Coordinates of C-alpha atoms in Angstrom, one line a residue:
Chain A
M176 CA -53.1 -50.6 30.2
E177 CA -50.4 -52.1 31.4
R178 CA -50.4 -52.2 35.0
I179 CA -53.9 -53.5 35.3
F180 CA -53.9 -57.0 35.2
A181 CA -56.9 -59.8 36.0
G182 CA -57.2 -61.4 39.3
E183 CA -55.9 -58.0 41.0
G184 CA -59.0 -56.3 40.7
I185 CA -60.6 -55.8 38.2
D186 CA -61.9 -58.8 36.6
C187 CA -61.4 -60.6 32.6
Q188 CA -64.3 -58.9 31.0
S189 CA -63.4 -55.2 32.1
L190 CA -60.3 -55.6 31.1
C191 CA -61.0 -57.4 27.8
R192 CA -62.9 -54.3 27.7
L193 CA -60.6 -51.7 28.2
A194 CA -57.5 -53.9 25.9
G195 CA -60.2 -53.3 22.8
I196 CA -60.3 -56.9 23.2
G197 CA -64.0 -58.6 22.6
R198 CA -65.6 -60.1 25.1
G199 CA -64.2 -62.0 27.6
T200 CA -64.2 -65.3 28.8
G201 CA -64.8 -64.8 32.6
V202 CA -62.4 -67.6 33.7
G203 CA -59.5 -64.9 34.3
Y204 CA -56.9 -64.8 31.2
M205 CA -57.0 -62.9 27.9
P206 CA -58.4 -65.3 25.3
I207 CA -56.3 -63.7 21.8
F208 CA -55.9 -67.5 20.4
G209 CA -59.2 -69.7 19.5
E210 CA -58.8 -73.2 21.5
A211 CA -57.2 -75.5 19.8
S212 CA -55.9 -78.9 21.9
E213 CA -52.7 -80.7 22.1
A214 CA -54.0 -83.0 19.1
E215 CA -55.5 -80.9 17.3
V216 CA -53.0 -79.0 16.5
T217 CA -50.9 -82.5 15.9
R218 CA -53.4 -83.6 13.5
A219 CA -53.1 -80.6 11.7
I220 CA -49.5 -80.4 11.0
L221 CA -49.8 -84.6 9.9
A222 CA -53.0 -83.5 7.2
G223 CA -51.2 -80.3 5.9
F224 CA -47.7 -82.5 5.4
T225 CA -49.0 -86.1 3.9
K226 CA -51.2 -83.6 1.8
D227 CA -48.0 -82.1 0.5
L228 CA -46.2 -85.3 0.4
G229 CA -48.9 -87.1 -1.3
E230 CA -49.1 -84.3 -4.1
Y231 CA -45.5 -84.2 -4.6
A232 CA -44.9 -87.9 -3.8
S233 CA -45.6 -87.5 -8.0
T234 CA -45.0 -84.2 -9.8
E235 CA -44.1 -82.6 -12.5
V236 CA -40.5 -80.8 -12.0
I237 CA -38.5 -81.4 -9.5
I238 CA -35.4 -78.3 -7.6
V239 CA -33.2 -79.8 -6.1
G240 CA -32.0 -77.0 -3.5
G241 CA -33.9 -73.3 -2.4
G242 CA -31.3 -71.3 -2.9
P243 CA -31.4 -68.1 -5.6
S244 CA -31.7 -69.4 -9.4
G245 CA -34.1 -72.8 -7.7
L246 CA -36.5 -70.3 -6.5
T247 CA -37.0 -68.4 -9.2
A248 CA -37.5 -72.0 -11.0
A249 CA -40.3 -72.9 -9.2
R250 CA -41.8 -69.2 -9.1
E251 CA -42.0 -69.1 -13.4
L252 CA -42.4 -72.6 -13.4
A253 CA -45.5 -72.5 -11.1
L254 CA -46.2 -69.2 -12.7
N255 CA -47.6 -71.0 -15.6
G256 CA -49.0 -73.6 -13.4
V257 CA -46.1 -76.2 -13.4
R258 CA -46.3 -78.1 -10.2
N259 CA -42.8 -78.1 -8.7
V260 CA -41.4 -79.1 -5.5
V261 CA -37.9 -77.4 -3.9
I262 CA -36.1 -79.1 -2.1
E263 CA -34.1 -78.0 0.2
R264 CA -31.5 -79.4 2.9
N265 CA -31.2 -76.9 5.0
N266 CA -34.0 -75.8 7.2
Y267 CA -33.9 -72.0 5.7
I268 CA -34.5 -71.3 2.2
G269 CA -32.3 -68.6 0.4
G270 CA -29.9 -70.4 0.2
G271 CA -26.3 -68.0 -0.3
F272 CA -29.0 -64.8 -0.8
W273 CA -28.7 -63.7 1.9
I274 CA -26.1 -62.5 2.3
G275 CA -22.8 -60.7 -0.8
G276 CA -19.6 -61.3 -0.6
Y277 CA -17.4 -61.2 3.0
L278 CA -20.3 -61.8 5.2
M279 CA -22.3 -58.5 4.5
N280 CA -25.7 -59.0 3.7
T281 CA -26.1 -56.3 0.8
V282 CA -26.2 -58.7 -2.4
T283 CA -25.5 -57.2 -5.9
L284 CA -26.9 -57.6 -8.9
R285 CA -25.7 -56.8 -12.9
S286 CA -28.5 -54.8 -15.4
P287 CA -30.9 -56.6 -16.5
A288 CA -31.6 -58.9 -13.3
Q289 CA -32.9 -56.3 -11.2
K290 CA -35.7 -56.6 -13.0
Y291 CA -36.8 -59.1 -11.8
L292 CA -36.5 -57.5 -8.4
D293 CA -39.4 -55.3 -9.8
E294 CA -40.8 -58.4 -10.7
I295 CA -41.0 -59.3 -7.3
G296 CA -41.2 -56.7 -6.1
C297 CA -37.5 -56.1 -4.1
P298 CA -36.2 -52.5 -4.0
Y299 CA -32.9 -52.1 -5.0
K300 CA -31.0 -49.3 -5.2
K301 CA -28.7 -48.4 -8.5
Y302 CA -25.0 -48.2 -7.4
S303 CA -23.5 -47.3 -10.8
E304 CA -23.7 -47.9 -14.2
N305 CA -25.4 -51.2 -14.5
L306 CA -24.5 -52.2 -11.1
Y307 CA -27.6 -52.5 -8.6
V308 CA -27.9 -53.1 -5.0
T309 CA -30.6 -55.0 -2.6
P310 CA -30.8 -55.7 1.5
G311 CA -29.7 -59.5 1.4
P312 CA -32.4 -60.5 3.5
H313 CA -34.9 -58.2 1.5
A314 CA -34.4 -59.9 -1.3
C315 CA -34.1 -62.9 -0.4
S316 CA -37.7 -63.3 1.9
K317 CA -39.3 -61.6 -1.4
L318 CA -38.4 -64.6 -3.2
I319 CA -38.8 -67.0 -1.3
A320 CA -42.2 -65.6 -0.3
A321 CA -43.1 -64.4 -5.1
A322 CA -42.5 -68.5 -5.4
M323 CA -44.5 -69.1 -2.9
D324 CA -47.5 -67.3 -3.7
A325 CA -46.8 -68.4 -7.4
G326 CA -47.6 -71.6 -5.7
A327 CA -44.4 -74.2 -5.2
K328 CA -43.5 -76.0 -2.9
I329 CA -41.0 -76.5 0.0
Q330 CA -39.4 -79.0 1.5
N331 CA -36.8 -78.3 3.4
M332 CA -34.7 -80.0 6.2
T333 CA -34.3 -82.6 3.4
S334 CA -31.5 -84.0 0.9
F335 CA -31.7 -85.4 -1.2
E336 CA -30.0 -88.6 -2.2
D337 CA -29.7 -90.4 -4.9
I338 CA -31.5 -90.4 -8.0
V339 CA -34.5 -92.4 -10.1
L340 CA -33.6 -94.4 -13.0
R341 CA -36.5 -95.8 -15.3
E342 CA -35.7 -97.0 -18.5
K343 CA -32.5 -95.9 -20.9
N344 CA -31.8 -94.5 -17.7
R345 CA -33.9 -91.3 -18.3
V346 CA -34.2 -89.4 -14.4
A347 CA -38.0 -89.6 -13.2
G348 CA -37.4 -89.1 -10.2
V349 CA -35.3 -88.4 -6.8
V350 CA -34.5 -90.1 -3.8
I351 CA -35.5 -88.1 -0.3
N352 CA -34.5 -88.3 3.4
W353 CA -34.0 -86.0 6.4
T354 CA -31.0 -84.4 6.9
P355 CA -31.3 -84.8 10.7
V356 CA -30.9 -88.7 9.3
Q357 CA -27.0 -87.9 8.2
A358 CA -26.0 -86.0 10.6
L359 CA -26.3 -89.4 13.3
P360 CA -24.1 -92.5 13.2
H361 CA -25.4 -94.5 10.2
E362 CA -24.6 -97.1 13.4
I363 CA -28.0 -96.0 15.3
T364 CA -29.7 -95.2 12.7
C365 CA -31.3 -97.5 9.8
V366 CA -33.8 -94.8 8.1
D367 CA -34.8 -95.6 5.1
P368 CA -35.4 -92.8 2.6
I369 CA -38.3 -92.5 0.4
A370 CA -38.1 -91.5 -3.6
L371 CA -40.1 -88.5 -5.5
E372 CA -41.3 -88.8 -8.8
C373 CA -40.9 -86.2 -11.2
E374 CA -41.0 -85.1 -15.6
L375 CA -37.9 -83.6 -14.9
V376 CA -35.2 -82.7 -12.2
I377 CA -33.3 -79.2 -11.8
D378 CA -29.9 -79.8 -10.1
A379 CA -29.8 -76.4 -8.5
T380 CA -27.8 -77.1 -5.5
G381 CA -24.9 -74.9 -6.2
H382 CA -21.1 -75.8 -6.5
D383 CA -21.9 -79.4 -6.0
A384 CA -24.4 -80.0 -8.2
Y385 CA -25.2 -83.2 -6.6
V386 CA -28.0 -84.4 -9.4
I387 CA -24.8 -84.3 -11.9
Q388 CA -22.5 -86.1 -9.0
A389 CA -25.1 -88.6 -8.3
L390 CA -24.2 -89.2 -12.4
E391 CA -21.3 -88.9 -12.5
K392 CA -21.2 -91.3 -10.0
R393 CA -23.0 -94.1 -12.4
G394 CA -21.0 -93.1 -15.1
L395 CA -24.2 -91.5 -17.0
A396 CA -21.9 -88.0 -17.1
K397 CA -19.3 -85.8 -16.2
R398 CA -18.0 -81.9 -14.0
I399 CA -15.6 -80.7 -15.7
G400 CA -15.2 -78.5 -12.3
E401 CA -15.5 -74.5 -12.0
G402 CA -12.8 -72.8 -13.8
G403 CA -10.2 -70.9 -13.0
M404 CA -10.7 -67.7 -15.3
W405 CA -12.6 -64.6 -13.4
I406 CA -13.3 -62.4 -16.8
E407 CA -16.3 -60.1 -17.4
K408 CA -18.6 -61.3 -19.0
S409 CA -18.8 -65.1 -17.2
E410 CA -22.2 -64.6 -16.3
D411 CA -23.4 -64.1 -19.8
A412 CA -21.5 -68.2 -19.9
V413 CA -23.2 -69.3 -17.0
V414 CA -27.0 -68.3 -17.6
E415 CA -26.2 -69.7 -21.2
H416 CA -25.8 -72.9 -20.2
T417 CA -28.2 -73.2 -17.9
G418 CA -30.3 -76.3 -19.4
I419 CA -30.7 -79.8 -19.5
A420 CA -27.7 -81.8 -18.8
Y421 CA -28.3 -85.2 -19.0
P422 CA -32.0 -86.9 -20.0
G423 CA -35.0 -86.1 -17.7
V424 CA -32.3 -83.2 -15.4
V425 CA -31.5 -79.3 -16.2
V426 CA -28.6 -77.5 -14.2
A427 CA -29.3 -74.5 -12.7
G428 CA -26.8 -71.5 -11.3
M429 CA -23.8 -72.5 -9.9
S430 CA -23.8 -75.7 -11.0
V431 CA -24.3 -74.7 -14.0
C432 CA -20.3 -73.7 -13.6
S433 CA -19.7 -76.7 -11.7
T434 CA -20.7 -79.0 -14.6
Y435 CA -20.1 -77.4 -16.9
G436 CA -15.5 -75.9 -15.9
L437 CA -17.1 -71.9 -16.3
P438 CA -15.6 -69.0 -14.7
R439 CA -16.4 -68.7 -11.2
M440 CA -18.1 -65.8 -10.4
G441 CA -17.7 -64.6 -6.7
P442 CA -21.7 -64.0 -5.2
T443 CA -23.7 -61.9 -8.6
F444 CA -26.6 -63.3 -7.7
G445 CA -27.6 -61.5 -11.3
A446 CA -26.7 -64.6 -13.0
M447 CA -28.4 -67.4 -10.3
L448 CA -31.9 -65.3 -11.2
L449 CA -32.1 -65.2 -15.0
S450 CA -30.5 -68.7 -14.2
G451 CA -33.0 -69.9 -12.4
K452 CA -35.3 -67.8 -14.9
R453 CA -33.9 -69.9 -18.0
A454 CA -33.9 -73.4 -16.6
A455 CA -37.9 -72.6 -16.4
E456 CA -38.5 -72.1 -19.7
V457 CA -36.2 -74.9 -20.3
A458 CA -37.9 -77.2 -18.0
L459 CA -41.3 -76.1 -20.2
K460 CA -40.4 -76.7 -23.3
E461 CA -39.8 -80.0 -22.0
L462 CA -42.6 -81.1 -20.5
G463 CA -44.1 -79.9 -24.0
R464 CA -45.9 -76.7 -21.9
K465 CA -46.4 -72.7 -23.4
P466 CA -45.3 -70.1 -21.5
K467 CA -47.8 -67.8 -20.4
K468 CA -48.1 -64.6 -21.0
K469 CA -47.3 -62.6 -17.5
Chain B
M87 CA 5.9 -73.3 -34.6
R88 CA 7.2 -70.1 -32.1
K89 CA 6.4 -68.3 -29.7
S90 CA 7.1 -65.1 -29.0
S91 CA 9.6 -64.0 -25.9
A92 CA 8.4 -60.7 -24.4
S93 CA 7.5 -60.3 -21.2
R94 CA 4.5 -61.0 -19.6
G95 CA 2.4 -58.4 -17.7
R96 CA 1.3 -59.8 -14.7
G97 CA -2.4 -58.7 -12.8
I98 CA -4.6 -59.5 -9.9
Q99 CA -6.9 -61.7 -10.2
R100 CA -5.7 -61.9 -14.5
V101 CA -5.2 -66.0 -15.5
L102 CA -5.5 -64.6 -18.4
T103 CA -2.3 -63.1 -20.2
P104 CA -1.4 -61.8 -23.0
Q105 CA 0.9 -63.2 -25.3
I106 CA 0.0 -63.6 -29.8
Y107 CA 1.4 -67.2 -30.4
I108 CA 2.4 -68.0 -33.5
S109 CA 1.6 -71.8 -35.0
S110 CA 2.1 -72.9 -38.6
P111 CA 1.2 -76.9 -37.9
C112 CA 0.1 -76.4 -41.8
S113 CA 3.1 -74.7 -43.2
K114 CA 5.6 -77.0 -41.2
A115 CA 4.6 -79.8 -43.3
V116 CA 3.6 -78.1 -46.4
N117 CA 6.8 -75.8 -46.3
P118 CA 10.5 -77.0 -45.3
R119 CA 11.8 -74.1 -46.2
R120 CA 10.6 -72.6 -42.9
Q121 CA 13.3 -72.1 -40.4
R122 CA 16.2 -70.7 -42.6
R123 CA 13.9 -67.5 -43.1
Q124 CA 13.6 -66.8 -40.1
N125 CA 15.8 -63.9 -39.0
T126 CA 17.0 -62.7 -42.2
A127 CA 18.5 -59.5 -41.9
S128 CA 17.2 -58.7 -46.3
A129 CA 13.5 -59.1 -47.3
G130 CA 15.0 -58.4 -50.9
D131 CA 17.2 -62.3 -50.2
E132 CA 13.4 -63.3 -48.5
S133 CA 10.7 -62.6 -51.9
A134 CA 12.0 -66.3 -53.5
D135 CA 10.7 -68.3 -50.6
W136 CA 7.0 -66.4 -49.7
D137 CA 4.0 -67.2 -50.1
I138 CA 2.3 -64.3 -51.9
P139 CA -1.5 -65.2 -51.9
R140 CA -3.9 -64.9 -55.1
I141 CA -7.3 -63.8 -52.3
A142 CA -7.8 -62.7 -48.6
Y143 CA -10.7 -63.8 -47.5
L144 CA -11.9 -62.0 -44.3
Y145 CA -14.3 -63.8 -42.1
T146 CA -16.3 -61.0 -40.0
D147 CA -17.8 -61.9 -36.7
S148 CA -21.0 -61.0 -35.6
T149 CA -20.5 -60.2 -32.5
A150 CA -18.4 -57.5 -33.2
T151 CA -20.7 -54.4 -33.7
T152 CA -17.1 -51.8 -33.8
L153 CA -15.4 -53.9 -36.7
R154 CA -15.6 -53.2 -40.1
L155 CA -14.3 -55.4 -42.6
D156 CA -14.5 -53.3 -45.1
E157 CA -12.2 -50.7 -43.0
V158 CA -9.4 -53.9 -42.9
M159 CA -8.9 -55.1 -46.5
A160 CA -8.4 -51.7 -47.6
F161 CA -5.6 -51.5 -45.0
L162 CA -4.6 -55.2 -46.4
R163 CA -4.9 -53.5 -50.0
D164 CA -2.6 -50.5 -49.4
V165 CA 0.1 -52.0 -47.2
L166 CA 0.1 -55.6 -48.2
G167 CA -1.3 -55.1 -52.7
L168 CA -3.4 -58.5 -51.5
R169 CA -7.1 -58.9 -52.9
C170 CA -9.4 -59.4 -49.9
D171 CA -12.7 -60.5 -50.1
L172 CA -15.7 -60.3 -47.3
R173 CA -17.0 -63.1 -46.1
K174 CA -20.2 -64.5 -43.4
D175 CA -18.5 -65.7 -39.7
F176 CA -16.4 -68.8 -40.6
F177 CA -18.8 -71.3 -39.8
S178 CA -21.6 -69.7 -40.8
H179 CA -19.6 -69.4 -45.0
H180 CA -17.8 -73.5 -44.3
G181 CA -19.8 -75.8 -41.3
G182 CA -22.8 -76.9 -43.5
R183 CA -25.3 -77.8 -42.3
D184 CA -24.6 -80.0 -39.9
H185 CA -24.6 -78.1 -36.5
E186 CA -24.7 -81.2 -34.6
A187 CA -21.5 -82.5 -35.7
L188 CA -20.1 -79.5 -36.2
A189 CA -21.0 -78.5 -32.8
R190 CA -20.0 -81.7 -30.9
A191 CA -16.4 -80.6 -32.8
I192 CA -15.9 -77.0 -31.7
A193 CA -16.9 -78.2 -27.1
A194 CA -14.7 -80.9 -27.9
S195 CA -11.9 -77.9 -28.5
R196 CA -12.1 -76.7 -24.6
V197 CA -9.9 -76.2 -22.4
R198 CA -11.4 -77.9 -19.9
N199 CA -9.1 -77.1 -16.7
I200 CA -6.5 -73.7 -17.9
L201 CA -3.7 -74.7 -15.4
R202 CA -3.0 -78.2 -17.5
P203 CA -2.0 -79.0 -21.4
F204 CA -5.3 -80.1 -23.5
E205 CA -7.0 -82.8 -22.5
P206 CA -9.3 -84.7 -25.5
M207 CA -12.6 -85.5 -24.2
E208 CA -16.1 -86.0 -25.1
P209 CA -17.8 -82.8 -24.8
L210 CA -21.0 -82.4 -22.4
Y211 CA -24.5 -82.6 -23.9
G212 CA -25.5 -78.8 -22.7
E213 CA -22.3 -78.1 -24.6
I214 CA -23.2 -79.4 -27.7
H215 CA -26.3 -77.1 -27.1
F216 CA -24.8 -74.3 -26.2
E217 CA -22.2 -74.8 -29.3
H218 CA -25.6 -75.3 -31.3
R219 CA -27.2 -72.5 -30.4
L220 CA -24.4 -70.2 -31.1
L221 CA -23.8 -71.6 -34.7
E222 CA -27.7 -70.8 -35.1
D223 CA -26.8 -67.4 -33.7
P224 CA -24.1 -66.3 -34.7
S225 CA -24.7 -62.6 -33.5
K226 CA -24.5 -63.7 -29.7
R227 CA -21.0 -63.3 -28.0
V228 CA -20.5 -65.3 -24.9
P229 CA -17.3 -65.6 -23.6
G230 CA -16.1 -67.2 -20.3
I231 CA -15.1 -70.3 -22.8
L232 CA -11.1 -70.9 -23.7
Y233 CA -10.6 -73.0 -26.9
D234 CA -7.7 -74.9 -27.4
A235 CA -5.9 -72.5 -30.4
F236 CA -5.1 -75.8 -31.9
R237 CA -7.4 -77.9 -32.6
Y238 CA -9.6 -75.0 -32.5
T239 CA -8.0 -73.8 -36.1
A240 CA -7.5 -77.4 -36.7
L241 CA -11.5 -77.9 -36.5
M242 CA -11.6 -75.1 -38.7
R243 CA -8.4 -76.3 -41.3
D244 CA -10.6 -79.7 -41.6
L245 CA -13.7 -77.4 -42.9
L246 CA -11.5 -75.8 -46.2
P247 CA -12.6 -77.0 -49.4
P248 CA -9.5 -78.6 -51.2
E249 CA -9.4 -75.6 -53.8
E250 CA -9.1 -73.4 -50.7
R251 CA -6.6 -75.0 -48.4
S252 CA -3.2 -73.9 -49.9
F253 CA -1.2 -71.0 -50.0
R254 CA -2.5 -69.1 -52.9
V255 CA -4.8 -68.5 -50.6
L256 CA -5.1 -66.8 -47.3
H257 CA -7.9 -67.1 -44.7
I258 CA -8.7 -64.5 -41.1
A259 CA -11.2 -65.8 -39.3
F260 CA -12.2 -62.8 -37.0
E261 CA -14.0 -64.9 -33.9
H262 CA -15.4 -63.7 -30.8
R263 CA -15.0 -67.1 -29.2
I264 CA -11.4 -67.1 -26.3
L265 CA -8.6 -68.8 -27.8
G266 CA -5.2 -69.9 -26.0
T267 CA -2.6 -72.0 -25.9
F268 CA -0.4 -73.9 -23.3
D269 CA 2.5 -72.0 -22.4
E270 CA 6.2 -73.4 -20.7
D271 CA 5.2 -71.4 -17.4
G272 CA 2.5 -73.9 -16.9
R273 CA -1.0 -72.9 -17.8
Y274 CA -3.5 -71.1 -21.4
H275 CA -2.9 -68.3 -22.6
A276 CA -5.3 -65.4 -24.3
R277 CA -4.2 -65.1 -27.8
A278 CA -5.5 -62.1 -30.3
V279 CA -4.1 -63.3 -32.7
V280 CA -3.5 -67.2 -33.9
C281 CA -1.7 -67.6 -36.4
A282 CA -1.9 -70.6 -37.9
Y283 CA -3.4 -72.2 -41.6
P284 CA -6.4 -70.5 -41.0
S285 CA -5.6 -67.5 -39.2
A286 CA -7.8 -66.4 -36.5
V287 CA -8.2 -63.1 -34.4
S288 CA -10.1 -62.7 -32.0
T289 CA -11.7 -60.0 -30.9
S290 CA -13.1 -60.5 -27.2
S291 CA -8.8 -61.9 -26.6
I292 CA -7.9 -58.5 -27.6
V293 CA -9.9 -57.1 -24.5
E294 CA -9.4 -60.5 -21.9
G295 CA -5.3 -60.9 -23.6
P296 CA -3.5 -58.3 -22.8
A297 CA -3.7 -56.4 -19.3
K298 CA -5.2 -53.8 -18.5
P299 CA -2.8 -51.3 -16.0
D300 CA -2.2 -52.8 -13.2
A301 CA -4.1 -50.1 -11.1
Y302 CA -6.9 -51.5 -13.1
Y303 CA -6.7 -55.1 -11.6
R304 CA -6.3 -53.3 -7.6
V305 CA -9.5 -51.6 -7.7
K306 CA -11.5 -54.6 -9.4
A307 CA -10.1 -56.6 -6.5
Q308 CA -10.9 -53.4 -4.2
L309 CA -14.6 -53.3 -5.7
A310 CA -15.6 -56.6 -5.9
M311 CA -14.1 -57.0 -1.6
A312 CA -16.6 -54.3 -0.5
L313 CA -19.5 -55.0 -3.2
G314 CA -19.4 -58.9 -3.0
A315 CA -19.2 -58.8 -6.9
V316 CA -16.5 -57.9 -9.2
P317 CA -18.5 -54.4 -10.7
F318 CA -16.1 -54.5 -14.0
D319 CA -18.5 -51.0 -15.0
A320 CA -17.4 -49.3 -12.0
A321 CA -13.6 -50.3 -12.0
K322 CA -12.7 -49.5 -16.0
Q323 CA -14.3 -46.1 -15.5
P324 CA -11.2 -45.0 -14.0
F325 CA -9.5 -45.3 -16.5
T326 CA -11.5 -45.1 -19.3
G327 CA -9.6 -44.8 -22.9
Q328 CA -6.6 -46.7 -21.8
F329 CA -7.2 -50.4 -22.8
I330 CA -9.6 -52.3 -25.6
D331 CA -12.8 -52.4 -24.5
Y332 CA -15.8 -54.5 -25.6
D333 CA -17.9 -52.9 -28.2
D334 CA -14.2 -50.6 -28.3
P335 CA -14.8 -47.7 -31.4
R336 CA -11.0 -48.1 -32.1
L337 CA -11.3 -52.1 -32.3
T338 CA -11.1 -51.6 -36.5
E339 CA -7.7 -49.7 -36.3
V340 CA -6.5 -52.6 -33.5
A341 CA -7.7 -55.5 -36.3
K342 CA -6.2 -54.3 -38.9
G343 CA -3.4 -54.3 -36.9
Y344 CA -4.0 -58.5 -36.2
A345 CA -5.0 -58.9 -40.1
L346 CA -1.4 -57.8 -40.7
Q347 CA 0.2 -60.3 -38.2
A348 CA -1.6 -62.5 -40.2
A349 CA -1.1 -62.1 -42.9
T350 CA 2.6 -61.2 -42.8
Y351 CA 3.2 -65.2 -41.1
H352 CA 1.0 -66.4 -44.8
I353 CA 3.6 -64.4 -46.0
T354 CA 6.7 -64.7 -44.7
K355 CA 6.0 -66.5 -41.9
E356 CA 7.2 -64.2 -39.6
A357 CA 4.3 -62.2 -37.4
F358 CA 7.0 -60.1 -34.7
C359 CA 8.6 -57.6 -34.9
T360 CA 10.6 -56.3 -31.7
D361 CA 10.0 -53.0 -31.7
P362 CA 7.3 -51.7 -30.2
A363 CA 6.0 -48.7 -32.6
C364 CA 5.6 -50.8 -35.2
R365 CA 2.1 -52.5 -36.0
L366 CA 3.9 -56.3 -35.9
F367 CA 4.5 -54.9 -32.7
N368 CA 3.9 -58.9 -30.4
A369 CA 2.1 -56.6 -27.3
H370 CA 1.8 -58.1 -23.7
R371 CA -0.4 -55.3 -22.0
Q372 CA -3.0 -52.7 -22.9
S373 CA -0.6 -49.7 -23.9
E374 CA 1.9 -51.9 -25.6
L375 CA -1.3 -52.5 -28.0
L376 CA -2.6 -48.6 -27.8
H377 CA 0.9 -47.6 -29.0
A378 CA 1.9 -50.1 -31.8
Q379 CA -1.4 -50.1 -33.6
L380 CA -2.8 -46.8 -32.5
E381 CA -0.3 -43.7 -31.5
S382 CA 2.1 -45.2 -33.9
G383 CA 0.0 -46.9 -36.7
K384 CA 3.0 -47.6 -38.4
L385 CA 5.8 -50.1 -38.9
C386 CA 9.0 -49.9 -38.8
A387 CA 11.6 -49.3 -41.4
R388 CA 12.5 -53.3 -41.9
H389 CA 9.3 -54.2 -42.3
E390 CA 7.6 -51.0 -44.2
T391 CA 10.7 -52.3 -46.8
M392 CA 9.3 -56.0 -46.7
A393 CA 5.7 -54.9 -47.2
T394 CA 6.9 -52.9 -50.1
A395 CA 8.3 -55.8 -51.4
I396 CA 5.0 -57.8 -50.4
R397 CA 3.0 -55.2 -52.4
A398 CA 5.5 -55.0 -55.5
A399 CA 5.0 -58.8 -56.0
S400 CA 1.4 -59.2 -54.4
R401 CA 0.8 -56.6 -57.7
A402 CA 2.5 -58.4 -60.2
R403 CA 0.8 -61.9 -59.5
K404 CA -1.2 -63.4 -62.9
D405 CA -3.8 -65.3 -61.5

């Protein structure tokens, strides 16, 4: 097959028959894809994007940060019928979940977090009693797919800039901008951000806790910073502290450590998944919604 | 207020150290004879200044599944002749109904930076909620947070009813929270027992405070490097039995020794012994703890004499 080309002594229709890809067009090339003009492609991108943006310009929950805790929260909320969008400043989603410690792409989870991998259909192996390992790329891509399959929306290459405050200083949205805008000198760019409204913001921005930082700058909240201890069962403390940190704001994942000064844990992802799950539970309660039975 | 002078163990990646702390904010104000009692040679000379309680209340730690306080009470009765009574956990017993205010006060006693002396700070919204949840469900054990032992025991003392706030009543609260004090070396240290009024024995600090074998920290560091996580169970496995773990079946026996230290301090204002085989020894390492509390399991000759005298004085009490 690979030695036969259109225009080299065989007509297109014969070629297509040989290749088993339907009828040829008789114009001298293989029609693998249907026709679409450049303008139509552009319109499709615009239509899809503006439809999504229009939907989450006002939504129920905005999750800032597309790492494991943010994605888990997004999936859980979507499964419960809560409209939500994940704001991620990078092009790639998943945060640190792609790799484990020391740039090695095996990630570890302590029980019972492996049960969540069961839920999203990600295989794993038992390393020792209570400790499980899985390839980071597999787990991360499964989690992204699971969140989107459930109905979560993702807005990547978008940076969180600020919070929207309403009466009694309750957080009621976020201000966002394209990530590349931040990388350009201020003198040559003047791109105003836009604001998205919501009922609840989940800060899943990791060690930086950007949403809490934004509140801190206004003197509305405080961040303790991560503690120096490294003791057993620290992961429990992260999950247990996941919740409302300020009216309208739930903290999840490593933002919890940073907000409350909890021990650093290293790259153990069990707490991130369970913290995301807890954040969704808290959000459901705040929204006055009952969790659906799975 | 004084501290033990024994050297401290050091371990890789271990910030919490095991030194036990003696604090007596109440006794200093109430009993000025305290200073001249210390370091005296004979138990008989001191007995006149002892504060023998009419009753000892022990408060349970609902999270410690292997802690049998009835055995601890029997031990205190046998050794010191104390009349003991068991109560539910301290905050359930004395905390009242206003859990919101109590949660705020407990959260305010958190240590924010283990490398700096305690700095008062308004607790965060989420911290108060977290403490509130723990008060609502005392069986929930969530270590990982260090509380300032001075503030914490002061808070407990404020909750005691006036009729129970005297040297005639001994309170020993078993706690799951990790309590610590700031030391001269410029950082906080977890304390297995905080001898104060009331005294607190932290079941989590018994695990996290005294240093485990040095090799354990090396194995833990190696596994953490290789796996990117801290596989505590895998790291502990080669050292099984060499330290007290969470839900350790030996916890009750160890708790007896710490309860004895708290009770002895209450009575004599002297909690520690320099003899490594005495149950009043201030253990900085798990190996020392196991030796003093389990392998030896006895008091030294001097403290045995003292305990006999306390026992006799306790039984002679009319009230």
